[in-house]
XYZ file of C-alpha atoms in Angstrom:
614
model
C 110.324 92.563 64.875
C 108.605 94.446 67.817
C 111.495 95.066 70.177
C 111.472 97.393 72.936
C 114.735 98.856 72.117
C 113.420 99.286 68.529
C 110.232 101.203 69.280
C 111.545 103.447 72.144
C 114.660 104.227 70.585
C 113.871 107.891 69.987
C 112.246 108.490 73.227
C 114.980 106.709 74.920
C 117.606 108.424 73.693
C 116.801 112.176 74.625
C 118.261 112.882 77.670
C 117.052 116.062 77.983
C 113.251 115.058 77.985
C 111.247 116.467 80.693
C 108.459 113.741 80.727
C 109.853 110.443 82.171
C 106.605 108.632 80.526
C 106.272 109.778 76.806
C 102.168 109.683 77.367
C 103.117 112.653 80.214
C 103.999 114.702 76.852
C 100.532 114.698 75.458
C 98.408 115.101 78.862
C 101.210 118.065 78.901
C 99.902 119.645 76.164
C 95.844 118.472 76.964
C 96.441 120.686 80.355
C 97.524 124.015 78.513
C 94.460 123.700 75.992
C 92.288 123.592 79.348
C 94.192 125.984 81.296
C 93.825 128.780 77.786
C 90.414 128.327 77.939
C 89.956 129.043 81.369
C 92.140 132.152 81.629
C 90.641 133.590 79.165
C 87.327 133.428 81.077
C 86.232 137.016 82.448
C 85.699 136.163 86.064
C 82.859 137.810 88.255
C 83.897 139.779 91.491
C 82.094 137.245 93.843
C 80.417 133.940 92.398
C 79.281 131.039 93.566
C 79.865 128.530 90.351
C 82.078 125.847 89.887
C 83.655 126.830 86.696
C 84.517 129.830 88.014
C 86.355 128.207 91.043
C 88.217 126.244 88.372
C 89.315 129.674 86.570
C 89.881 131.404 89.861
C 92.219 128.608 91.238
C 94.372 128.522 87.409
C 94.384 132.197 87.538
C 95.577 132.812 91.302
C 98.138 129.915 90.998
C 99.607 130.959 88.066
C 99.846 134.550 88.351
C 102.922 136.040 88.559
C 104.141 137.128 91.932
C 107.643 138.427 93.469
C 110.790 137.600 91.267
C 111.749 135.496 94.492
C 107.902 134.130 95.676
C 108.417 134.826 99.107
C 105.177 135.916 99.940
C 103.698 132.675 100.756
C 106.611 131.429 102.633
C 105.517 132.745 106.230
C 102.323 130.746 105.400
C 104.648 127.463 104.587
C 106.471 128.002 107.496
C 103.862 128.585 109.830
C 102.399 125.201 108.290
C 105.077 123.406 108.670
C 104.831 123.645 112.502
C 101.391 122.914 112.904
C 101.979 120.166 111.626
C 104.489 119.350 114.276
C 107.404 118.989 111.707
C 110.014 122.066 113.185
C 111.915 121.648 109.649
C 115.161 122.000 108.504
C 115.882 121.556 112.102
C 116.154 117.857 114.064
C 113.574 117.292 116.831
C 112.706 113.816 117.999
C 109.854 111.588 116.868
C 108.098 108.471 117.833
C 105.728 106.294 115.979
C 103.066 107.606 117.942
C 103.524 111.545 116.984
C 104.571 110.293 113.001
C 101.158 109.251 112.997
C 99.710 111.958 114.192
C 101.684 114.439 111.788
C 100.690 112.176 108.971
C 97.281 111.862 109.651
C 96.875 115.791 110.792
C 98.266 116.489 107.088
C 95.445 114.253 105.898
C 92.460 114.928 108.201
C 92.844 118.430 109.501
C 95.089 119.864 106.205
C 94.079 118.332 103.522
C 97.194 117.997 102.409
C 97.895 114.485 102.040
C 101.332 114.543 103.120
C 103.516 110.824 101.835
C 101.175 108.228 104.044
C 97.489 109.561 103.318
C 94.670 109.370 104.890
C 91.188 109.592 102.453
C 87.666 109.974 103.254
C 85.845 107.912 100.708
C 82.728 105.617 99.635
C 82.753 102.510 101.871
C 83.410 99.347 99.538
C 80.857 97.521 100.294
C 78.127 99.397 102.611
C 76.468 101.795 99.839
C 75.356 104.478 102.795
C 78.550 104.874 104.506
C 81.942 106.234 103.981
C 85.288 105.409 105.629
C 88.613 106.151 106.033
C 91.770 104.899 103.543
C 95.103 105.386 103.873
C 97.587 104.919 101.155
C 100.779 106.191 99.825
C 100.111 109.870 98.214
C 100.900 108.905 94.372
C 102.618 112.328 94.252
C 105.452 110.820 95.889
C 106.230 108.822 93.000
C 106.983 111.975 91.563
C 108.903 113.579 94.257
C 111.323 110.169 94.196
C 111.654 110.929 90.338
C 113.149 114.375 90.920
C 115.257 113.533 93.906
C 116.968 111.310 92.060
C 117.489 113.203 89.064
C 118.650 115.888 91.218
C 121.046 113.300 92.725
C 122.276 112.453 88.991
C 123.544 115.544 88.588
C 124.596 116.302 92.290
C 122.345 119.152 92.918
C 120.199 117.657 95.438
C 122.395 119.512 98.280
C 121.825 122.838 96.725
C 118.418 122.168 96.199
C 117.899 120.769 99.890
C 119.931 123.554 101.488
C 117.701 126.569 99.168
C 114.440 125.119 100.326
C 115.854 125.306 104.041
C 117.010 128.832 103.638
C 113.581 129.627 102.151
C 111.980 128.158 105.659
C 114.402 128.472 108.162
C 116.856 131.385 107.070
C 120.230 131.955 105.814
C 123.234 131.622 107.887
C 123.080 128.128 109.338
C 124.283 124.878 108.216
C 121.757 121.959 107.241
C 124.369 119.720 106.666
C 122.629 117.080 108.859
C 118.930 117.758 107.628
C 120.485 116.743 103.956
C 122.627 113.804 104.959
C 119.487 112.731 106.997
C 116.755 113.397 104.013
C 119.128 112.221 101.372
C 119.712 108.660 103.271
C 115.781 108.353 104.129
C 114.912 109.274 100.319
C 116.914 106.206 99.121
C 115.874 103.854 101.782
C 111.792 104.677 101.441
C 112.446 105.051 97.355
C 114.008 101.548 97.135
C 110.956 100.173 99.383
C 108.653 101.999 97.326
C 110.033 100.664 94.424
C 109.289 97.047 95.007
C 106.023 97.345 96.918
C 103.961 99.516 95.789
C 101.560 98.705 92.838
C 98.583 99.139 90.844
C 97.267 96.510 91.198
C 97.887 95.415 95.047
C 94.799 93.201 97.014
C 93.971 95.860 99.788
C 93.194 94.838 103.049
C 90.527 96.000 105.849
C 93.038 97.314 108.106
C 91.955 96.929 112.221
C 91.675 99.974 114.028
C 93.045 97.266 117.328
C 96.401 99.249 116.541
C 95.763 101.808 119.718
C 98.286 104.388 118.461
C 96.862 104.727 115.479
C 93.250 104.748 116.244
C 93.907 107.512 118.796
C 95.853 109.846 115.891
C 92.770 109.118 113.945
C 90.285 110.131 116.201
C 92.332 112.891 116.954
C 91.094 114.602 113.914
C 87.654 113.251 113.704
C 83.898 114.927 115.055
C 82.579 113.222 117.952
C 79.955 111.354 116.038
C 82.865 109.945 113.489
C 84.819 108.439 116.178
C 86.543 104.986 115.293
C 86.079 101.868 117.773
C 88.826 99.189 118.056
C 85.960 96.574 116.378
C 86.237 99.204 113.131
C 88.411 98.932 110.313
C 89.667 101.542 107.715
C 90.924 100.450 103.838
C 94.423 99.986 102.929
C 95.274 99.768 99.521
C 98.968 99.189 100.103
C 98.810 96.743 103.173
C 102.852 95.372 102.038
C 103.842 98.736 101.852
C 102.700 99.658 104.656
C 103.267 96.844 106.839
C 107.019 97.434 105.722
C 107.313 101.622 106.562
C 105.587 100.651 109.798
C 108.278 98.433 110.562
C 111.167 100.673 109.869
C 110.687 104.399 109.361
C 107.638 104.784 111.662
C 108.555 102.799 114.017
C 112.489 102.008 114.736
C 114.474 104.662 116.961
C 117.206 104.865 114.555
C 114.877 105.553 111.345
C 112.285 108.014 112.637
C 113.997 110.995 113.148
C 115.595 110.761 109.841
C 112.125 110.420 108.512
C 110.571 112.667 110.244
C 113.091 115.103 108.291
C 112.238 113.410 105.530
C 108.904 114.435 105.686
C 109.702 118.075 106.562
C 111.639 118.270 102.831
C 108.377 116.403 100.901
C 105.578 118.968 102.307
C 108.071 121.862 101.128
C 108.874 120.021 97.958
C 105.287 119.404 97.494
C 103.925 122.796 97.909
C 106.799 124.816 96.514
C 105.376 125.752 93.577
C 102.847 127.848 95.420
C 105.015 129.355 97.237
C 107.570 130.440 95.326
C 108.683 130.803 91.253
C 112.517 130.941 92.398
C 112.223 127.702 94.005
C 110.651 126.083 91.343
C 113.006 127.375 88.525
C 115.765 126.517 90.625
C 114.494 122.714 90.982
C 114.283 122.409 87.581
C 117.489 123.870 86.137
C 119.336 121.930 88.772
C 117.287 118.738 87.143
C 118.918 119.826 83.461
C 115.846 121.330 82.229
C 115.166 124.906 82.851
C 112.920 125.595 80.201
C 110.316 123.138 81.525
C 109.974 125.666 84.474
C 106.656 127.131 83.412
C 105.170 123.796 82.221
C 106.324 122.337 85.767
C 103.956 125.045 87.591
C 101.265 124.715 85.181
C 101.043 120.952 85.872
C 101.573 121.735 89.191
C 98.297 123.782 89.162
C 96.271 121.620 87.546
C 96.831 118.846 90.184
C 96.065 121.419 92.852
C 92.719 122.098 91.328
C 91.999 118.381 90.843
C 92.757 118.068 94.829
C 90.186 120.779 95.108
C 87.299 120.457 92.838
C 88.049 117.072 90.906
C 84.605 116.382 89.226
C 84.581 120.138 88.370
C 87.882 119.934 86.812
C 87.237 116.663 84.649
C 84.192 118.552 83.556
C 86.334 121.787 82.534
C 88.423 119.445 80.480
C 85.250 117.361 78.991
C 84.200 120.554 78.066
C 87.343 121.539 76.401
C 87.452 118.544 74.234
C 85.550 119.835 71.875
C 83.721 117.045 69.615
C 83.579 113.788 71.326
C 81.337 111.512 68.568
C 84.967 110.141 67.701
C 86.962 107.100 67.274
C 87.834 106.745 70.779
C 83.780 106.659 71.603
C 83.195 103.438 69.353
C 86.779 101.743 70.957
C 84.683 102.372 74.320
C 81.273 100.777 73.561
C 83.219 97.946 71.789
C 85.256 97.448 74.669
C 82.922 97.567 77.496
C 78.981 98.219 78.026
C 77.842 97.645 80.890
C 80.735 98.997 83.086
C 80.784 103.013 83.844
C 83.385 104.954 81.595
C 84.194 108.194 83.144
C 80.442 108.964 84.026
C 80.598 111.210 86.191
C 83.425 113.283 84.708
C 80.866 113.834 81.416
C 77.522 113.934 82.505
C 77.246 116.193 85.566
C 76.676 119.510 84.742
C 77.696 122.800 86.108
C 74.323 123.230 87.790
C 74.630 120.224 90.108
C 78.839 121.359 90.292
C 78.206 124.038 91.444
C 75.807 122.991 94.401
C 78.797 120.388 95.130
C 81.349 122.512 95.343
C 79.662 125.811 97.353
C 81.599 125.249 100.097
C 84.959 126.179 98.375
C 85.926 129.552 98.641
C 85.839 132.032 95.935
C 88.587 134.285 96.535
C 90.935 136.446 94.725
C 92.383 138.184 97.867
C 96.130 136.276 99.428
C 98.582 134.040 97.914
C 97.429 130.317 95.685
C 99.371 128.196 98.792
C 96.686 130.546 101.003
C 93.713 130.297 99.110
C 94.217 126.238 98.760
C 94.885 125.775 102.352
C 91.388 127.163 102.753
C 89.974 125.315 99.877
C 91.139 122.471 101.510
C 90.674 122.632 105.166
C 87.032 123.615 104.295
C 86.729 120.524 102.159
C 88.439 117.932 104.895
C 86.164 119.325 107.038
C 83.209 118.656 105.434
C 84.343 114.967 104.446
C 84.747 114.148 108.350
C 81.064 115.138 108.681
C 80.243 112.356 106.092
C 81.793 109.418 107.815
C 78.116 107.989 109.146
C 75.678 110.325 107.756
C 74.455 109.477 104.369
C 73.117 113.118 102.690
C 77.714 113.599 103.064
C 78.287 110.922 100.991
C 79.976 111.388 97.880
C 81.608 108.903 95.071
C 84.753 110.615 93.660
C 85.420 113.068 97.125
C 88.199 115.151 96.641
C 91.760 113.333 96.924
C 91.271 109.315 96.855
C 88.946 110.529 93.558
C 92.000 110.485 91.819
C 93.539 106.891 92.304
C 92.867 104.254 89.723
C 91.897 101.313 92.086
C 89.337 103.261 94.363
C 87.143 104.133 91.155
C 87.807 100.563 89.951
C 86.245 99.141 92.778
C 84.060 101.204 94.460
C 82.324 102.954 92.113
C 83.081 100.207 89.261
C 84.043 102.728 86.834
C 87.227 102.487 83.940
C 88.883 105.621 83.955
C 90.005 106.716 80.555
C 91.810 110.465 81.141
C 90.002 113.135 78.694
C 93.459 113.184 77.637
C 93.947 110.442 76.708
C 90.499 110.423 73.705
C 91.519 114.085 72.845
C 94.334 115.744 70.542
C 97.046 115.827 70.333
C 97.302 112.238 71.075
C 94.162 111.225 69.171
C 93.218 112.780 65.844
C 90.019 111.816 63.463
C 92.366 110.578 60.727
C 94.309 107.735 62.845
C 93.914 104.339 61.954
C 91.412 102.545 64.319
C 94.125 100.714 65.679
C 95.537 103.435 67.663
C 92.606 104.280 69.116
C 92.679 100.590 69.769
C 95.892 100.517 71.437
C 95.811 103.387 73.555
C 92.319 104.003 74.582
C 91.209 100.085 74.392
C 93.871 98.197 76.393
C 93.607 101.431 79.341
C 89.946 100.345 79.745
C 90.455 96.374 78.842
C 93.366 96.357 81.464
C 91.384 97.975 84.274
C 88.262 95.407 83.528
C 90.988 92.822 84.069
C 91.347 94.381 86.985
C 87.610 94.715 88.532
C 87.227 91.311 87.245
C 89.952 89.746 89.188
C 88.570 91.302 92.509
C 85.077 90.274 91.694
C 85.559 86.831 90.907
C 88.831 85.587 93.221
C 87.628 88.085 96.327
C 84.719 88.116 98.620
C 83.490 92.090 99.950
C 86.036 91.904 102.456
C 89.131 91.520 99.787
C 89.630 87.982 101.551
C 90.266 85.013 98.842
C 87.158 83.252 97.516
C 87.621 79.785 97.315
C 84.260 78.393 97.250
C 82.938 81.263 94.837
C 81.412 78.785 91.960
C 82.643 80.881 89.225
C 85.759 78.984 89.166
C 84.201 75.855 87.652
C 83.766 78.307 84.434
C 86.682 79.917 84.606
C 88.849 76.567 84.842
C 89.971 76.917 81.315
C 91.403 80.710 81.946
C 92.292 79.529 85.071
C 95.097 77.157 83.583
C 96.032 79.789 81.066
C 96.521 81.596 83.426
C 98.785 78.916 85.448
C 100.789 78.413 82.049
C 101.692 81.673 81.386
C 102.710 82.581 85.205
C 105.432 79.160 84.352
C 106.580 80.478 81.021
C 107.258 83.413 82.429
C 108.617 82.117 85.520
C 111.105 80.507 83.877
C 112.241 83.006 81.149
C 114.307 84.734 83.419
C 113.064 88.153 81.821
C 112.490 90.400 84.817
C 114.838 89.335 87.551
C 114.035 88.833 90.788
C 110.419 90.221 89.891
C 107.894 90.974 92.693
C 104.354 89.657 93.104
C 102.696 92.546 92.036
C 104.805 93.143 88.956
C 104.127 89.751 87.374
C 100.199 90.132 88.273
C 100.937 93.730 86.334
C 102.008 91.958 83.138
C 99.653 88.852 83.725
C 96.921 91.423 83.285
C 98.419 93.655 80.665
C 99.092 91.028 78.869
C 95.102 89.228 78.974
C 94.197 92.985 78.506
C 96.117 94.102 75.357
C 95.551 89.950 73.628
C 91.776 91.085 74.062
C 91.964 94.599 72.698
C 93.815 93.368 69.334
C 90.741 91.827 68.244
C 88.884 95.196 68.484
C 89.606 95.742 64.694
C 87.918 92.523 63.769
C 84.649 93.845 65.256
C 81.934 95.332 62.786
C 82.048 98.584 64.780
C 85.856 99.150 63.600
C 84.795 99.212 59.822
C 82.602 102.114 60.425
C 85.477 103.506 62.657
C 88.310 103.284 59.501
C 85.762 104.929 57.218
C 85.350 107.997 59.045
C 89.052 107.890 59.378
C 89.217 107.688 55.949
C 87.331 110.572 55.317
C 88.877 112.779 58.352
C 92.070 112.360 56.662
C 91.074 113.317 53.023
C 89.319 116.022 54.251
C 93.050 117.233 56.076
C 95.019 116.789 52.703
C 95.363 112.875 53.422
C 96.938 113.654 56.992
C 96.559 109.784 57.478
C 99.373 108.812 54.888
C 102.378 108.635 57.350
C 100.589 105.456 58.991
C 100.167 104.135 55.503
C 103.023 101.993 54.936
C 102.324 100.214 58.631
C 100.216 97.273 58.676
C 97.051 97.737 60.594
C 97.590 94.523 62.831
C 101.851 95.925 63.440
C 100.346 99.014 64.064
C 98.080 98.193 67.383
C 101.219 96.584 68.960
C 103.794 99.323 67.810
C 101.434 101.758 69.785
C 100.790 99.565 72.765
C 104.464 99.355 73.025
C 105.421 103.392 72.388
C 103.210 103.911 75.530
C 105.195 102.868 77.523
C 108.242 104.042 76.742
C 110.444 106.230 79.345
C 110.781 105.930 82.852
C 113.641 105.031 84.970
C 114.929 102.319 87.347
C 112.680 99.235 87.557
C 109.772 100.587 85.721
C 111.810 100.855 82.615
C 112.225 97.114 83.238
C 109.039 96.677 83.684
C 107.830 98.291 80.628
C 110.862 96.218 79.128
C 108.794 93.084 80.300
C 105.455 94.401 78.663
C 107.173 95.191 75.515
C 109.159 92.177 75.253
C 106.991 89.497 76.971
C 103.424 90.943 77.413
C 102.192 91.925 74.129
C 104.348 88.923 71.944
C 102.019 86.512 73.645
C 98.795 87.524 71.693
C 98.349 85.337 68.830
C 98.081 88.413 66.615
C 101.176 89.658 67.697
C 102.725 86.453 66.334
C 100.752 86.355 63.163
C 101.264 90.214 62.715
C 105.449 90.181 62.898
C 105.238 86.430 61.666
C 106.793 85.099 65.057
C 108.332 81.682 66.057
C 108.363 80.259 69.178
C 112.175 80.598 69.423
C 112.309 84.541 68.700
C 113.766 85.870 71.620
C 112.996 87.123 73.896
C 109.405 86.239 73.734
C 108.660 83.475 76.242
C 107.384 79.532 74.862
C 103.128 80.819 75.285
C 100.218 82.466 73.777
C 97.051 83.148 74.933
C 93.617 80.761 73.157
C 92.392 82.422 69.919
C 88.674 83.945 70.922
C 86.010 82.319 68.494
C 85.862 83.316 64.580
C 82.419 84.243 64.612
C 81.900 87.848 64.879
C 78.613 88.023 67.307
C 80.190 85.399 69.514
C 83.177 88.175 69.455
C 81.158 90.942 69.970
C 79.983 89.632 73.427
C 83.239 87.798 74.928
């Protein structure tokens, strides 16, 4: 029986894991193969190539500095109050100069600072690019170590450190943590229901004056925004909620505003000092994860700074990629991109991309990528109605899931994610299946949805005349929202969480026919022969059936996390992946196992070409 509780036991149980998400572990491990292979690159005194930007950036950020890092923090604090955020200490805020702190982090910084603001490919005008604002992703993060930190009541000494680091020792910040620590749980718990994935965005107007003027604030002349304009917003719920409270009511904003003040020093600590970072973590209960923090750390830095170059870097560190995980990707999808530009740019057109970013080995990493990305921000603004600036995957909104979904149609599948140590030669095709096959299946769900049920300007499509062949999906569709409706499994569940497992669920019922497809034959032979050629590495997936296996590993990706995600994932485990009909035929499932809700999806067609091109 495929239970949640029964797969993620392990994982579950170690409390002293650092990696909330057990697929964290592996892209772990992925980064520190890349990062090797560039620090053991000999680097040029001055040079104008990408992959030497990439090598310069690891090197300079993870060099070893001053037992206590201070270096950089006159740079941090000097930051901090161009930015207009005088933290640890109170000052008063209104909506009107929130805004234009968070979009001078965005637009002027380039340091996309909790509400972002992106330069990126318009939607649907090919030669233009426009502005969208979002929550930074990273905050998802920063609520995950607050509140670990609060677990173990450390999050005043780690509050009160960071302010000593900025503001001196000597004073009491007693207010700037009671403040932060009440904002953190207020904006976490709205976080926690409305952000998603998978949210509808919305073409926000620009009619909002205050808004429109802290935008323009930090635009050219010739990018100026009129009130007739509109910008993207990819969490319109979210947002519509933090404008409501923490930007905009008298007795939140000043809290927030303090808020903010603690997530820019949180979020660039690790450049400025080691202390503070081994301090975070052995007040979170793991001090040996200290080095693989800042590591991490780096590589995410980098990615905010050269992203295509970086992708490349770990493309190239792959090492041979005619593999399983190739043949799970044509059988999966043809016609869709799959990472193309991450693999087939080369350094030659890189490093013409990327010439604008310094190459320096002179000041501290927070220095250098303050320049790195000032320079860049400033070279995005330029791009906003000029088309020889425009650029597919610019640095920042390059790296969220639903922008590269549906603007440049592509289905991200993380190098990590087709590369040891998560995927070897000698694993069944079913894991390849599982893990690379439902990521790509899930986020063609995805495009799909938008393409069919939305018009350009993400409003609902009623008359599109699709529908009439859809119908039969359509009420599928309808069924399993009622089954699940009325399971009871995730209480009180949100909109965007039941789309999540609608579409996981469509997503991993249409992957688990992948091994039925001629191309998996060939894939299980080479397996077969990777493994004997290892001394028959392959055996300890030998006494799991093939069919088990696909849903075993669909499941064990998803376990960890905290809070509602773990319910979530509880959901997905439990309720997702029991209603493909090979799930059921696999563990030999009645209707009345619980918890599986009363549905399952159609069985596709028998025939194997009719298969091959569902």
């Amino acid at each position: 029986m495929c239970r949640r509780r029964h797969v993620c036991r392990g994982w579950d149980s170690n409390t002293k894991r650092r990696h909330s998400v057990v697929l964290d572990k592996y892209k772990s491990a992925f980064d520190d193969r890349v990062i090797m292979a560039n620090l053991m690159r000999p680097l040029p005194a001055n040079s104008t190539k990408a992959r030497d930007k990439v090598s310069a950036l690891l090197t300079k950020c993870l060099s070893r500095g001053s037992p206590y890092g201070r270096h950089d923090s006159s740079t941090l604090r000097k930051l901090l109050l161009d930015l207009g955020l005088p933290w640890p200490h109170r000052s008063s805020a209104t909506r009107s100069s929130l805004l234009d702190i968070l979009v001078k982090s965005s637009l002027s910084f380039g340091i996309y600072a909790f509400w972002s603001f992106y330069v990126g490919h318009h939607p649907s005008r090919p030669y233009e690019n426009t502005i969208y604002m979002t929550l930074d992703e990273r905050c998802l993060e920063w609520i995950g170590d607050f509140e670990q930190l609060v677990r173990r009541a450390r999050h005043r000494q780690y509050l009160r450190r960071c302010a000593e680091i900025v503001g001196g020792t000597g004073q009491s910040y007693s207010h700037m943590i009671d403040a932060v620590t009440v904002a953190h749980f207020n904006i976490a718990r709205t976080v926690k229901v409305l952000w998603s994935r998978t949210t509808v965005p919305v073409f926000f107007s620009l009619r909002d004056s205050e808004l429109r003027r802290a935008l323009n604030g930090h635009l050219p002349d010739d990018s100026q925004l009129w009130p007739e304009d509109n910008i993207v917003n990819l969490q319109p719920a979210l947002f519509d909620k933090l404008n409501a409270t923490h930007f905009s009511d008298h007795k939140l904003v000043e809290g927030f505003k303090l808020f903010l003040g603690a997530y820019v020093v949180w979020l660039l600590s690790p450049f400025v000092s080691r202390y503070l970072t081994a301090a975070m973590m052995a007040d979170m209960g793991v001090p040996n994860f200290a080095a693989a923090y800042l590591r991490y750390k780096c590589m995410q830095a980098v990615e905010l700074t050269l992203p295509l170059a970086k992708w490349k870097a770990e493309h190239d560190t792959m090492g041979d990629k005619a593999s399983l995980p190739e043949r799970v990707s044509q059988a999966v999808t043809k016609r869709v991109l799959s990472n193309a530009y991450n693999m087939s740019l080369p350094w030659g057109l890189l490093d013409a991309e990327y010439a604008h970013v310094p190459y320096d080995k002179k000041g501290g990493s927070l220095e250098l990528f303050l320049r790195s990305w000032r320079v860049t921000i400033d070279l995005l603004k330029k791009s906003m109605r000029r088309p020889r600036h425009l650029a597919l995957h610019p640095p920042g909104i390059a790296s969220y899931y639903l922008y590269r979904n549906l603007v440049a149609r592509e289905v991200v599948v993380h190098n990590h994610m087709r590369s040891p140590p998560l995927l070897q030669p000698w694993f069944p095709f079913a894991v390849n299946a599982a893990l690379v096959g439902t990521v790509m299946a899930q986020q063609l769900v995805l495009i799909g949805y938008f393409v069919f049920y939305f018009d350009e300007d993400y409003a609902y499509d009623a008359a599109n005349p699709i529908y009439r062949q859809l119908e039969p999906l359509v009420k599928d569709i309808r069924r399993f929202e009622t089954a699940f409706n009325r399971s009871g499994a995730l209480a009180n569940h949100t909109s965007n969480e039941r789309r999540e497992l609608l579409f996981t669920s469509w997503a991993v019922h249409s992957t688990s026919h992948i091994p039925r497809l001629a191309k998996a034959a060939v894939g299980r032979n080479d397996a077969t022969k990777a493994g004997e050629s290892t001394g028959g590495r392959r055996s300890y997936f030998a006494t799991v059936p093939e069919d088990q296996l696909f849903f075993l590993v669909s499941c064990f990706a998803r376990c960890g996390d905290i809070g509602r995600r773990l319910e979530v994932n509880k959901a997905i485990c439990n309720i997702a992946l029991p209603s493909a009909p090979v799930f059921r035929r696999a563990f030999k499932c009645g209707v009345n196992h619980l918890p599986w809700i009363n549905f399952t999806w159609p069985d596709p067609p028998d025939d194997d070409a009719q298969l091959e091109n569902l």
